[in-house]
Coordinates of C-alpha atoms and ligand atoms in Angstrom, one line a residue:
M26 CA 24.9 8.3 26.7
L27 CA 23.1 5.0 27.3
D28 CA 25.3 2.1 28.3
Q29 CA 23.0 -0.9 27.7
I30 CA 21.2 -1.9 24.6
K31 CA 17.5 -2.4 25.1
F32 CA 15.3 -3.8 22.4
Y33 CA 12.0 -2.6 23.7
Q34 CA 10.3 0.7 24.0
T35 CA 11.4 2.9 26.9
G36 CA 9.6 6.2 26.3
S37 CA 11.1 8.9 24.1
N38 CA 14.6 7.7 24.7
T39 CA 14.1 4.3 23.0
I40 CA 17.3 3.0 21.7
G41 CA 18.8 4.4 18.6
N42 CA 22.3 3.6 17.5
R43 CA 23.2 7.3 17.5
L44 CA 22.7 7.4 21.3
L45 CA 25.0 4.5 21.9
N46 CA 28.6 4.4 22.7
P47 CA 30.2 3.7 19.3
S48 CA 31.6 0.4 20.5
M49 CA 28.1 -0.8 21.3
R50 CA 26.5 0.1 18.0
A51 CA 25.3 -2.6 15.7
I52 CA 27.8 -3.5 13.0
Q53 CA 25.4 -2.2 10.4
A54 CA 25.8 1.3 11.9
S55 CA 29.4 1.5 10.9
A56 CA 30.1 4.7 9.0
D57 CA 32.1 2.7 6.5
R58 CA 29.0 0.7 5.4
P59 CA 26.2 2.2 3.3
N60 CA 23.5 1.6 5.9
G61 CA 20.9 4.3 5.4
L62 CA 18.4 2.7 7.7
I63 CA 19.9 1.3 10.9
S64 CA 18.7 -0.4 14.0
G65 CA 16.7 1.6 16.5
H66 CA 13.6 2.0 14.4
R67 CA 10.2 0.5 15.6
A68 CA 8.9 -1.4 12.6
C69 CA 6.9 -4.5 13.4
Q70 CA 8.7 -7.8 13.2
G71 CA 8.8 -8.9 9.6
C72 CA 7.9 -5.5 8.2
G73 CA 8.5 -5.7 4.4
E74 CA 8.8 -1.9 4.2
A75 CA 11.8 -1.8 6.6
L76 CA 13.5 -4.6 4.6
G77 CA 12.7 -2.9 1.2
A78 CA 13.8 0.5 2.3
R79 CA 17.0 -0.8 3.8
Y80 CA 18.1 -2.5 0.6
A81 CA 16.8 0.2 -1.8
I82 CA 18.4 3.1 0.0
D83 CA 21.7 1.2 0.6
A84 CA 21.9 0.4 -3.1
A85 CA 21.3 4.1 -3.9
M86 CA 24.0 5.1 -1.4
R87 CA 26.5 2.7 -3.0
A88 CA 25.6 4.0 -6.5
T89 CA 26.1 7.6 -5.6
G90 CA 29.0 7.3 -3.1
G91 CA 26.6 8.3 -0.3
K92 CA 25.5 11.5 -2.0
I93 CA 21.8 11.3 -1.7
V94 CA 19.0 13.2 0.1
V95 CA 15.8 11.5 0.9
A96 CA 12.3 13.1 1.2
N97 CA 9.9 10.8 3.0
A98 CA 6.1 11.0 3.0
T99 CA 4.1 10.4 6.2
G100 CA 3.4 6.7 6.7
C101 CA 4.7 3.7 8.6
L102 CA 8.2 4.1 7.2
E103 CA 8.5 7.6 8.3
V104 CA 6.8 7.0 11.7
F105 CA 8.8 3.9 12.7
S106 CA 12.1 5.3 11.6
T107 CA 11.9 8.7 13.3
P108 CA 10.4 8.5 16.7
Y109 CA 11.1 12.0 18.1
P110 CA 13.8 13.0 19.0
E111 CA 15.6 10.1 17.3
S112 CA 16.2 9.0 13.8
A113 CA 17.3 5.6 12.4
W114 CA 18.4 7.2 9.1
Q115 CA 22.1 7.7 8.5
L116 CA 21.8 10.2 5.6
P117 CA 20.2 13.6 4.9
W118 CA 16.5 12.8 5.3
I119 CA 13.5 15.1 5.5
H120 CA 9.9 14.3 6.5
S121 CA 7.6 15.9 3.9
L122 CA 3.8 16.0 4.3
F123 CA 1.8 12.9 3.6
G124 CA 1.0 14.0 0.1
N125 CA 3.9 16.0 -1.2
S126 CA 7.2 14.0 -1.0
A127 CA 7.5 14.1 -4.8
A128 CA 7.1 17.9 -4.8
V129 CA 9.6 18.2 -2.0
G130 CA 12.0 15.9 -3.9
S131 CA 11.6 18.0 -7.0
G132 CA 12.4 21.2 -5.0
I133 CA 15.5 19.6 -3.4
A134 CA 16.7 18.4 -6.8
A135 CA 16.4 21.9 -8.3
A136 CA 18.2 23.5 -5.3
M137 CA 21.0 20.9 -5.5
K138 CA 21.5 21.6 -9.2
V139 CA 21.7 25.3 -8.7
R140 CA 24.1 24.9 -5.8
A141 CA 26.4 22.6 -7.7
E142 CA 26.5 25.0 -10.7
K143 CA 27.3 27.9 -8.3
N144 CA 30.0 26.0 -6.6
G145 CA 31.4 24.5 -9.8
D146 CA 30.8 21.0 -8.4
A147 CA 31.0 18.2 -11.0
V148 CA 28.1 16.3 -9.5
A149 CA 25.1 17.4 -7.4
P150 CA 23.8 15.1 -4.7
R151 CA 21.0 12.9 -6.0
V152 CA 17.5 12.9 -4.7
I153 CA 15.1 10.2 -3.7
A154 CA 11.4 10.8 -2.7
Q155 CA 9.6 7.9 -1.1
G156 CA 6.3 7.0 0.5
G157 CA 3.7 4.3 1.0
D158 CA 1.1 3.3 -1.5
G159 CA -1.5 5.6 0.1
G160 CA 0.9 8.6 -0.1
T161 CA 1.8 7.7 -3.6
T162 CA -1.3 6.4 -5.4
D163 CA -3.8 8.6 -3.6
I164 CA -3.0 11.8 -1.8
G165 CA 0.5 12.3 -3.4
F166 CA -0.6 11.4 -6.9
G167 CA -0.8 14.9 -8.3
P168 CA 2.7 16.0 -7.2
L169 CA 4.0 12.6 -8.5
S170 CA 2.5 13.1 -11.9
G171 CA 3.9 16.7 -12.0
M172 CA 7.3 15.3 -11.1
F173 CA 7.0 12.8 -14.0
E174 CA 5.7 15.4 -16.4
R175 CA 8.5 17.8 -15.8
N176 CA 11.0 14.9 -15.8
D177 CA 12.5 16.2 -12.5
D178 CA 15.7 14.5 -11.6
V179 CA 14.2 12.4 -8.7
L180 CA 13.9 8.7 -8.1
Y181 CA 10.5 8.0 -6.5
L182 CA 10.3 4.8 -4.4
C183 CA 6.8 3.5 -3.5
Y184 CA 6.7 1.0 -0.7
D185 CA 3.5 -0.9 -1.6
N186 CA 1.8 -2.7 1.2
E187 CA -1.6 -2.3 -0.4
A188 CA -3.3 -0.2 2.2
Y189 CA -3.0 2.7 4.7
M190 CA -1.2 0.7 7.3
N191 CA -0.1 3.4 9.7
T192 CA -3.6 4.6 10.4
G193 CA -5.1 1.1 10.8
V194 CA -5.3 -0.7 7.5
Q195 CA -7.7 1.4 5.3
R196 CA -8.1 0.7 1.6
S197 CA -5.9 2.6 -0.9
S198 CA -5.9 2.7 -4.7
A199 CA -3.3 -0.1 -4.5
T200 CA -5.5 -2.5 -2.5
P201 CA -6.3 -5.5 -4.6
P202 CA -9.9 -6.6 -5.2
S203 CA -11.7 -8.7 -2.6
A204 CA -9.0 -7.9 0.1
R205 CA -10.4 -7.2 3.5
T206 CA -9.3 -3.9 5.1
A207 CA -10.8 -1.8 7.8
T208 CA -12.8 0.1 5.2
T209 CA -13.6 -2.8 2.9
Q210 CA -15.2 -5.2 5.3
L211 CA -16.6 -8.6 4.6
V212 CA -20.2 -7.5 4.1
G213 CA -22.7 -7.4 1.3
E214 CA -22.8 -9.2 -1.9
H215 CA -19.1 -8.6 -2.8
P216 CA -17.1 -8.8 0.5
G217 CA -13.8 -7.0 0.7
A218 CA -12.4 -4.4 -1.7
D219 CA -14.4 -3.6 -4.8
W220 CA -13.5 -4.8 -8.3
G221 CA -13.0 -2.2 -11.0
K222 CA -11.3 0.3 -8.8
G223 CA -7.7 1.2 -8.1
K224 CA -4.7 2.5 -10.0
D225 CA -1.8 0.8 -11.6
V226 CA 0.8 3.5 -11.0
P227 CA 3.8 1.8 -12.6
M228 CA 1.7 1.7 -15.9
I229 CA 0.7 5.3 -15.4
A230 CA 4.3 6.2 -14.8
M231 CA 5.2 4.4 -18.0
A232 CA 2.5 6.4 -19.9
H233 CA 4.4 9.6 -18.9
G234 CA 7.3 8.3 -20.9
I235 CA 9.8 8.8 -18.1
P236 CA 13.3 7.3 -18.4
Y237 CA 12.9 4.4 -16.0
V238 CA 10.1 2.5 -14.3
A239 CA 10.3 -0.8 -12.4
T240 CA 8.5 -3.0 -10.0
A241 CA 10.2 -5.2 -7.5
T242 CA 9.5 -7.2 -4.3
V243 CA 11.3 -8.0 -1.1
A244 CA 11.5 -11.6 -2.2
D245 CA 14.3 -10.7 -4.7
L246 CA 16.5 -8.2 -3.0
R247 CA 19.3 -8.5 -5.5
D248 CA 16.8 -7.6 -8.2
L249 CA 15.7 -4.6 -6.1
E250 CA 19.3 -3.5 -5.6
E251 CA 20.1 -3.8 -9.3
K252 CA 17.0 -1.8 -10.3
V253 CA 17.8 1.0 -7.8
T254 CA 21.4 1.0 -9.1
K255 CA 20.2 1.2 -12.7
A256 CA 17.7 3.9 -11.8
M257 CA 20.6 6.0 -10.4
S258 CA 22.4 5.7 -13.7
F259 CA 19.6 7.7 -15.4
H260 CA 18.8 11.4 -14.9
G261 CA 15.2 12.6 -14.9
A262 CA 12.1 11.1 -13.3
R263 CA 12.3 7.5 -12.3
Y264 CA 9.8 5.3 -10.4
I265 CA 10.1 2.0 -8.6
Q266 CA 7.2 0.3 -6.9
I267 CA 8.3 -2.3 -4.4
L268 CA 5.8 -4.9 -3.0
T269 CA 6.4 -4.9 0.7
P270 CA 4.1 -7.3 2.6
C271 CA 2.8 -6.0 6.0
P272 CA 2.3 -8.8 8.5
L273 CA -0.1 -6.7 10.5
G274 CA -2.3 -5.5 7.7
W275 CA -2.2 -8.6 5.5
G276 CA -2.7 -11.0 8.5
C277 CA 0.3 -13.1 7.8
A278 CA 3.0 -14.5 10.1
S279 CA 6.0 -12.2 10.5
G280 CA 8.3 -15.0 9.4
V281 CA 6.7 -15.4 6.0
T282 CA 7.1 -11.9 4.6
V283 CA 9.6 -13.0 1.9
T284 CA 7.5 -16.1 1.1
V285 CA 4.4 -14.1 0.6
A286 CA 6.2 -11.7 -1.7
R287 CA 7.6 -14.5 -3.7
M288 CA 4.2 -16.1 -4.0
A289 CA 2.9 -12.8 -5.3
M290 CA 5.5 -13.1 -8.1
E291 CA 5.1 -16.8 -8.8
T292 CA 1.3 -16.6 -9.2
G293 CA 1.5 -13.5 -11.5
F294 CA -0.5 -11.5 -8.9
F295 CA 2.3 -8.9 -8.9
P296 CA 4.2 -8.7 -12.2
V297 CA 7.8 -7.7 -11.8
Y298 CA 9.3 -5.8 -14.8
E299 CA 11.2 -2.8 -15.8
A300 CA 10.6 -0.2 -18.5
E301 CA 12.6 2.6 -20.2
Y302 CA 11.0 5.6 -21.8
G303 CA 7.6 3.9 -21.8
K304 CA 8.6 0.5 -23.1
I305 CA 9.0 -2.7 -21.2
T306 CA 12.6 -3.8 -21.4
S307 CA 12.7 -6.9 -19.1
V308 CA 10.4 -9.0 -17.0
R309 CA 11.2 -11.3 -14.1
K310 CA 10.0 -14.7 -15.3
I311 CA 7.9 -17.0 -13.1
R312 CA 10.1 -19.8 -11.9
Q313 CA 7.5 -22.2 -10.6
K314 CA 4.0 -21.2 -11.4
Q315 CA 1.6 -21.3 -8.4
P316 CA -2.2 -21.1 -8.3
V317 CA -3.5 -17.9 -6.8
I318 CA -4.9 -19.8 -3.8
N319 CA -1.4 -20.5 -2.6
Y320 CA -0.9 -16.8 -2.3
L321 CA -4.2 -16.1 -0.7
K322 CA -4.0 -18.7 2.0
L323 CA -1.0 -17.2 3.6
Q324 CA -3.0 -14.1 4.4
R325 CA -6.0 -13.5 6.8
R326 CA -7.2 -10.6 4.7
Y327 CA -8.3 -13.3 2.2
A328 CA -9.6 -15.8 4.8
H329 CA -13.1 -15.5 3.3
L330 CA -11.7 -16.9 0.1
T331 CA -9.7 -19.8 1.5
G332 CA -12.2 -21.5 3.8
K333 CA -15.2 -23.8 3.1
K334 CA -17.5 -20.9 2.4
A335 CA -15.2 -19.4 -0.3
D336 CA -17.0 -18.1 -3.4
P337 CA -15.6 -20.0 -6.4
N338 CA -16.5 -17.2 -8.7
V339 CA -14.3 -14.7 -6.9
L340 CA -11.5 -17.2 -6.8
A341 CA -11.8 -17.8 -10.5
R342 CA -11.8 -14.0 -11.0
L343 CA -8.6 -13.6 -9.0
Q344 CA -7.0 -16.5 -10.9
A345 CA -8.0 -14.8 -14.2
L346 CA -6.4 -11.6 -13.0
C347 CA -3.1 -13.5 -12.5
D348 CA -3.5 -15.2 -15.9
T349 CA -4.0 -11.8 -17.6
N350 CA -0.8 -10.5 -16.0
I351 CA 1.1 -13.6 -17.1
K352 CA -0.1 -13.1 -20.6
N353 CA 0.3 -9.3 -20.8
F354 CA 3.7 -9.2 -19.3
G355 CA 5.0 -12.5 -20.8
L356 CA 5.8 -13.9 -17.4
L357 CA 6.2 -17.5 -18.5
G358 CA 8.9 -19.2 -20.5
D359 CA 9.9 -17.4 -23.7
D360 CA 6.7 -15.4 -24.0
E361 CA 7.2 -11.7 -24.9
P362 CA 5.4 -8.9 -23.1
Q363 CA 2.3 -7.9 -25.1
L364 CA 2.0 -4.5 -23.5
T365 CA 2.9 -1.3 -25.4
P366 CA 2.2 2.2 -24.1
A367 CA -0.8 2.3 -26.4
A368 CA -2.2 -0.8 -24.9
I369 CA -1.9 0.4 -21.3
Q370 CA -5.4 1.7 -21.2
A371 CA -6.7 -1.6 -22.6
Y372 CA -4.7 -3.4 -19.9
E373 CA -6.1 -1.2 -17.2
R374 CA -9.6 -2.1 -18.4
S375 CA -8.9 -5.8 -18.8
N376 CA -7.7 -6.0 -15.2
K377 CA -10.9 -4.5 -14.0
V378 CA -13.3 -7.1 -15.5
Ligands
TPP403 C1 -3.0 15.2 4.9 C2 -3.0 14.0 5.8 N1 -4.0 13.1 5.8 C3 -4.0 12.0 6.6 C4 -2.9 11.8 7.4 C5 -2.9 10.6 8.3 N2 -2.0 9.5 7.8 C6 -0.8 9.4 8.3 S1 0.0 8.0 7.7 C7 -1.4 7.6 6.8 C8 -1.4 6.3 6.0 C9 -0.2 6.0 5.2 O1 -0.5 5.0 4.3 P1 0.6 4.6 3.2 O2 1.0 5.8 2.4 O3 0.1 3.5 2.4 O4 1.9 4.2 4.1 P2 2.0 2.9 5.1 O5 1.7 3.4 6.4 O6 1.0 1.9 4.6 O7 3.4 2.5 4.9 C10 -2.4 8.5 7.0 C11 -3.8 8.4 6.4 C12 -1.8 12.7 7.3 N3 -0.7 12.5 8.1 N4 -1.9 13.8 6.6
SF4_404 S1 2.0 -1.9 10.3 FE1 2.9 -3.0 8.5 S2 4.0 -1.4 7.3 FE2 3.7 -0.6 9.4 S3 5.5 -1.1 10.6 FE3 4.0 -2.8 10.9 S4 4.5 -4.3 9.4 FE4 5.5 -2.4 8.7
MG405 MG1 0.6 1.4 2.6

């Protein structure tokens, strides 16, 4: 038992609340509070993923009376929360492979259902599968689509930081165009990530017609909590994609994580909405519309677009992308969303101009 809290790495015995005398544990570690992810993890300062996971999982715990099991894909969230032999999770939690957390979630949900039926339990524990954007939009995409198609009783949470952060900031299918990553360098005629590539997984999830799909950001944590709570009121496949800025990969100060996420919403860069059975049911309106440059200039991954040598055509293209989102999702004033499931493909194409 350690008797002194240290907030720095000390080999394999780095501090974890579970190793501390109960009187020394952080208040968040109290068994009476629904704190799924507690102190002792090793996320970078200002990590949007740690913030998002904390609020999302706590909301799910509250909604289910603590009866949840979480399957977590490989990625920053898994790595920083479970430094062997410790864990910062205070709930049943399993590390799947990088690409199969949706499949592991599906399997657990099936097993829980059978067990509850056998035992005559009124309710079975609920299941959450989660992962980063790489694990979700790329390598885990097949199992995720299978989970949607079978309508398995799993809530999938994608923590979207728009690249493979844990392995050194490589491009994923969620990396926005023109962003610099380790694999989309500032070279050639079109520096940064290519245009015309990538996947809009919330839209793809909607096209599966599953009960509930939503997007959220860490700039509006109450909205995130409400969406997770609502997701837990449905059975069947559900999907929430949470924009979680990564100070390291995005090149922003650790103190502006929430500001950057808010700017992603206020520019229309990241539309925030929810949908039931393939139809948009609500959108989070822009409160104070911002030009895209105000979002870009907070991040060094876009430094080539904010200095004197910035290409005005690329900036205009990024602004057009935001404007298209604003129009399609009805993000301003009393505008209605224009997207229907049938229009999703057209939307996909229009965002790739
Ligand atoms: C099959 C397989 N391929 C590659 C890896 C290496 N790997 C571990 S984490 C990771 C990146 C995760 O990116 P993402 O899912 O976006 O999560 P983030 O770290 O950004 O939160 C990769 C490529 C692996 N663990 N397993
Ligand atoms: S690299 Fe990014 S996602 Fe990973 S722990 Fe650090 S801030 Fe979080
Ligand atoms: Mg990622």
